[in-house]
Amino acid sequence: MEDFSEFVGLSRPTVSKYFSDPMSVRQKTREAIEQALKKSGFRPNIFAVNLNRRRSNILGVIIPNSTDPFYMALTRRIEMIANESGFLAFVLSSDGKAEMEDRAIKTLKSMNVAGAIIAPLGVESHHATLDELGRSVPLIYVDSPLDETSSFVGTNNRQSFNLIVDYLCRSGEPPCYFGMPHVNTNALTRQTAYLEAMDQFKMAPSIVELTDSKSWDFERFGFEEATRILTSGQGFPTRTVLCANDRVAFGVIAAAFQLGLKVGHGANYDLRVAGHDDHPLSRYACPPITTVAQNYNEIGRLAIEMLLGRLGEGEGLATTPAARILLNAELMLRTSA
């Protein structure tokens, strides 16, 4: 920055002011700096700049899986609103590994981020590392809460499972529950929500016994477990299978297809399969998956606005550190169930 200031013939504070907000300097000064930028190719190191600020304009985002469409949609919404508010969203993936999540948390702390939005692994999260970061900057959790006292934006699993269980019980055999790998708190929360819904409708619950797994490869998990169950000679306890999420349902439907079973609604079908989340590809599965839709965009919008509110920025939501927002889901009726 010193060298560039000398090159353009202006003071360093003037040049710094331009990089913070180009419209904050006079037009003639702005034109001189922009012409010098073209000649020199200089670009400031935004991370170094932020390290020198009392509060940076970088917001950290940590997700468990960068290829999952849910997290892709979530981060896209967060990045867009952050950018409109003058912040840069820096996204890191833990790849479903506790040690990588720990490293990502430490990276955000070293970058002097202003705040962070985190989809934690939950059951294996490094709580001490997160607590340390949370003491210095506001943290908002999405998808699955870290604990009962953290700021959180996500889906109301009780409402969503009540919705899908009610429909499945009214339209055919009551559902058995096919869970997900225990990679975050959603695994237990969704199973509990299923049990509560079945109890409310005075139906006997049935949890499918599955192999313990910590894999984020949900489709493979669903396929291998369903294949094992369907070839064991016993099969599922009912002809209706409610999966913890749509990605697991993809695997269950694929296993049924390979074994010659017909998945769909009605007397001519062997199995009904329903999911949760409304994965972007659910409507294009064969058959299209009956599910409940999470509002990805709204979760992302509320999370970033909650964080901006905690930072005292613009129209951000003014909330307490323990604020929790649970969004209702919408039933999506398709031909798989």
C-alpha positions in Angstrom: 0.0 0.0 0.0 2.9 2.3 0.8 4.5 1.7 -2.6 1.2 2.2 -4.4 0.5 5.4 -2.6 3.9 6.7 -3.6 3.3 5.5 -7.2 0.0 7.3 -7.5 1.3 10.4 -5.7 -1.3 10.4 -2.9 -1.2 9.9 0.8 -1.8 6.4 2.2 -4.9 7.5 4.2 -6.4 8.8 0.9 -5.7 5.6 -0.9 -7.0 3.5 2.0 -10.2 5.6 2.0 -10.7 4.8 -1.7 -10.3 1.0 -1.2 -12.8 1.2 1.7 -15.3 3.2 -0.4 -14.4 4.5 -3.8 -17.2 7.1 -3.7 -15.8 8.6 -0.5 -13.0 10.4 -2.4 -13.3 13.2 -5.0 -13.9 12.2 -8.6 -10.5 13.5 -9.7 -8.7 11.5 -7.0 -10.8 8.4 -7.8 -9.8 8.7 -11.5 -6.1 9.1 -10.7 -6.2 6.0 -8.4 -8.1 3.9 -11.0 -5.7 4.9 -13.8 -2.7 4.0 -11.5 -4.4 0.6 -10.7 -4.5 -0.2 -14.5 -0.9 0.7 -14.9 0.4 -1.1 -11.9 -1.9 -4.0 -11.5 -1.9 -3.4 -7.8 -4.6 -5.0 -5.6 -4.7 -4.7 -1.8 -4.5 -7.9 0.2 -8.0 -7.8 1.8 -7.1 -10.3 4.5 -4.1 -8.2 5.6 -6.2 -5.1 5.6 -8.8 -6.8 7.7 -6.2 -8.0 10.2 -5.4 -4.3 10.9 -9.0 -3.3 11.5 -10.7 -3.3 14.9 -13.6 -5.1 13.1 -13.1 -6.6 9.7 -15.7 -6.8 6.9 -15.3 -10.5 6.5 -18.0 -12.9 7.7 -17.1 -16.6 8.1 -19.3 -19.4 7.0 -18.6 -23.1 7.9 -20.6 -25.9 6.3 -20.2 -29.7 6.6 -20.5 -30.5 2.9 -19.9 -28.0 0.0 -21.4 -30.3 -2.6 -24.8 -30.8 -0.8 -27.5 -28.7 -2.6 -29.0 -27.5 0.7 -25.7 -26.0 1.8 -25.0 -24.6 -1.7 -28.3 -22.8 -1.7 -27.8 -21.6 1.9 -24.4 -20.1 1.2 -25.5 -18.5 -2.0 -28.2 -16.6 -0.2 -25.8 -15.6 2.6 -23.1 -14.4 0.2 -25.6 -12.3 -1.8 -27.0 -10.5 1.3 -23.5 -10.1 2.9 -22.2 -8.5 -0.3 -25.1 -6.1 -0.5 -24.3 -5.1 3.1 -20.7 -4.4 2.4 -19.3 -7.7 3.8 -17.4 -10.6 2.2 -18.6 -14.1 3.1 -15.7 -16.5 3.4 -16.9 -20.1 3.1 -15.1 -23.1 4.5 -16.2 -26.8 4.5 -15.5 -29.2 7.3 -16.2 -32.1 4.9 -18.0 -33.9 7.7 -14.7 -34.2 9.7 -14.4 -32.9 13.2 -10.7 -32.1 12.8 -11.4 -30.1 9.6 -14.2 -28.2 11.4 -11.8 -27.4 14.2 -9.2 -26.1 11.7 -11.9 -24.0 9.9 -12.9 -22.4 13.2 -9.3 -21.5 14.0 -8.8 -20.2 10.5 -11.8 -17.8 10.9 -10.4 -16.6 14.3 -7.0 -15.9 12.7 -8.7 -13.9 9.9 -10.3 -11.6 12.5 -13.8 -12.2 11.1 -16.6 -9.9 12.3 -18.9 -12.8 12.9 -19.8 -16.3 11.6 -22.6 -18.6 10.4 -21.9 -22.2 11.2 -23.7 -25.5 10.3 -22.0 -27.6 13.0 -21.3 -31.3 13.0 -22.8 -31.2 16.5 -22.1 -34.6 17.9 -18.4 -34.2 17.1 -18.0 -30.5 17.1 -15.1 -29.0 19.0 -17.2 -27.1 21.5 -14.2 -25.5 23.3 -13.0 -24.1 20.0 -16.4 -22.8 19.1 -16.9 -21.3 22.5 -13.5 -19.5 22.2 -14.6 -18.0 18.8 -18.0 -17.1 20.2 -16.5 -15.1 23.0 -14.9 -12.7 20.5 -17.5 -12.5 17.7 -21.3 -13.3 17.3 -22.1 -16.8 16.0 -25.3 -18.0 14.3 -25.9 -21.7 13.8 -28.0 -23.1 11.0 -29.4 -26.5 10.0 -28.6 -28.1 13.4 -28.1 -26.2 16.7 -24.9 -26.7 18.7 -26.9 -26.6 21.9 -30.2 -25.2 23.4 -28.7 -21.8 24.2 -27.1 -20.9 20.9 -28.5 -18.5 18.2 -30.1 -20.7 15.6 -32.1 -20.6 12.4 -33.5 -23.8 11.0 -36.5 -26.0 10.2 -39.2 -26.9 12.8 -38.7 -30.7 12.7 -41.7 -31.3 15.0 -44.0 -29.4 12.6 -42.5 -31.0 9.5 -42.7 -34.6 10.7 -46.2 -34.0 12.1 -47.1 -32.9 8.6 -45.6 -35.9 6.7 -46.6 -38.5 9.3 -50.2 -37.2 9.3 -50.4 -37.5 5.5 -48.8 -41.0 5.4 -51.1 -42.4 8.1 -54.2 -41.0 6.4 -53.2 -42.2 2.9 -52.0 -45.8 3.6 -50.1 -47.9 6.0 -48.5 -46.0 8.9 -44.8 -45.3 8.2 -41.7 -47.0 9.7 -38.8 -44.7 10.2 -35.5 -45.1 8.3 -33.0 -42.8 10.0 -29.8 -41.1 8.8 -26.2 -41.4 9.9 -25.4 -39.7 13.2 -23.4 -36.9 11.7 -25.2 -34.0 13.5 -28.0 -33.4 15.9 -30.7 -33.7 13.2 -30.3 -37.5 13.4 -31.7 -37.7 16.9 -34.0 -34.7 16.5 -35.8 -36.1 13.5 -36.2 -39.5 15.0 -37.7 -38.0 18.1 -40.0 -35.8 16.0 -41.2 -39.0 14.2 -41.9 -40.8 17.5 -43.8 -37.8 18.9 -45.9 -37.5 15.7 -46.8 -41.2 15.7 -47.8 -40.9 19.4 -50.0 -37.9 18.6 -51.8 -39.9 15.9 -52.1 -42.9 18.2 -50.1 -45.1 15.9 -47.4 -47.6 17.0 -44.0 -46.3 15.9 -41.4 -48.6 14.2 -37.8 -47.6 14.0 -35.8 -49.5 11.3 -32.6 -51.0 12.8 -29.7 -49.6 10.9 -25.9 -50.0 11.0 -24.2 -47.2 13.0 -22.6 -44.8 10.6 -20.9 -41.3 10.6 -20.8 -41.0 6.8 -22.1 -38.0 4.9 -22.6 -40.3 1.8 -26.4 -40.5 2.6 -27.4 -42.0 -0.8 -24.9 -44.9 -0.4 -26.0 -45.4 3.2 -29.7 -45.6 2.2 -28.9 -48.0 -0.7 -26.7 -50.4 1.3 -29.0 -50.5 4.3 -32.2 -50.9 2.3 -30.6 -53.7 0.2 -29.5 -55.5 3.4 -33.0 -55.2 4.9 -34.9 -56.2 1.7 -32.7 -59.2 1.1 -32.8 -60.4 4.7 -36.1 -62.2 4.2 -37.9 -59.9 6.6 -38.1 -56.6 4.8 -39.5 -53.4 6.2 -42.0 -53.6 9.1 -44.6 -51.7 7.0 -45.1 -50.9 3.3 -44.5 -47.2 4.0 -40.9 -46.0 4.7 -40.3 -42.5 6.0 -36.7 -41.5 5.5 -34.9 -38.9 7.6 -33.9 -37.0 4.5 -34.4 -37.1 0.7 -30.8 -38.2 0.1 -31.4 -41.3 2.1 -34.7 -41.8 0.2 -32.7 -41.8 -3.1 -30.7 -44.8 -1.9 -33.8 -46.6 -0.6 -35.7 -46.2 -3.9 -32.6 -47.3 -5.9 -32.3 -50.5 -3.7 -36.0 -51.3 -4.2 -35.7 -50.8 -8.0 -32.7 -53.1 -8.3 -34.6 -55.8 -6.4 -37.6 -55.5 -8.7 -39.9 -53.7 -6.2 -42.3 -51.0 -7.4 -42.2 -47.8 -5.4 -45.3 -45.6 -5.5 -48.8 -44.9 -4.1 -51.6 -47.4 -4.5 -52.5 -51.1 -4.4 -50.3 -51.9 -7.4 -47.1 -50.9 -5.7 -44.9 -52.8 -3.2 -43.5 -49.9 -1.2 -44.2 -46.2 -0.4 -41.1 -44.1 0.3 -41.2 -40.5 1.6 -38.4 -38.1 2.6 -37.6 -34.8 4.2 -36.0 -31.5 2.9 -37.2 -31.3 -0.7 -33.8 -31.8 -2.2 -33.6 -30.0 -5.6 -33.5 -33.3 -7.4 -36.4 -34.9 -5.4 -39.0 -33.9 -8.0 -36.8 -35.5 -10.8 -36.3 -38.9 -9.0 -38.0 -42.0 -10.4 -40.6 -41.9 -8.9 -40.6 -38.2 -7.7 -40.3 -38.2 -3.9 -43.1 -37.1 -1.6 -41.4 -35.0 1.0 -41.5 -31.8 3.2 -39.7 -28.7 1.9 -37.3 -26.7 4.0 -37.1 -23.1 3.1 -33.4 -22.9 2.2 -33.6 -19.2 1.0 -35.4 -18.0 4.1 -33.0 -19.9 6.5 -30.1 -18.2 4.7 -31.7 -14.8 4.7 -32.7 -14.9 8.4 -29.3 -16.2 9.5 -27.3 -13.4 7.8 -29.8 -10.8 8.9 -29.6 -12.1 12.5 -25.8 -11.9 12.3 -25.9 -8.4 10.8 -28.3 -7.4 13.6 -25.9 -8.7 16.2 -23.2 -6.6 14.5 -25.5 -3.5 14.6 -25.7 -3.2 10.8 -28.5 -1.6 8.9 -31.8 -3.5 8.9 -30.4 -6.6 10.5 -32.6 -8.5 13.0 -32.1 -7.2 16.5 -31.9 -10.4 18.5 -30.4 -11.8 21.7 -27.5 -14.2 21.7 -29.9 -17.1 22.4 -32.4 -16.2 19.8 -33.9 -19.2 17.9 -36.0 -19.1 14.7 -37.8 -22.3 13.6 -39.4 -22.2 10.2 -42.4 -24.4 9.2 -42.0 -26.8 6.3 -44.4 -27.4 3.4 -45.8 -30.8 2.3 -44.8 -31.8 -1.3 -47.0 -34.6 -2.6 -45.5 -36.6 -5.4 -45.8 -40.2 -6.6 -43.3 -42.1 -4.4 -45.9 -42.1 -1.5 
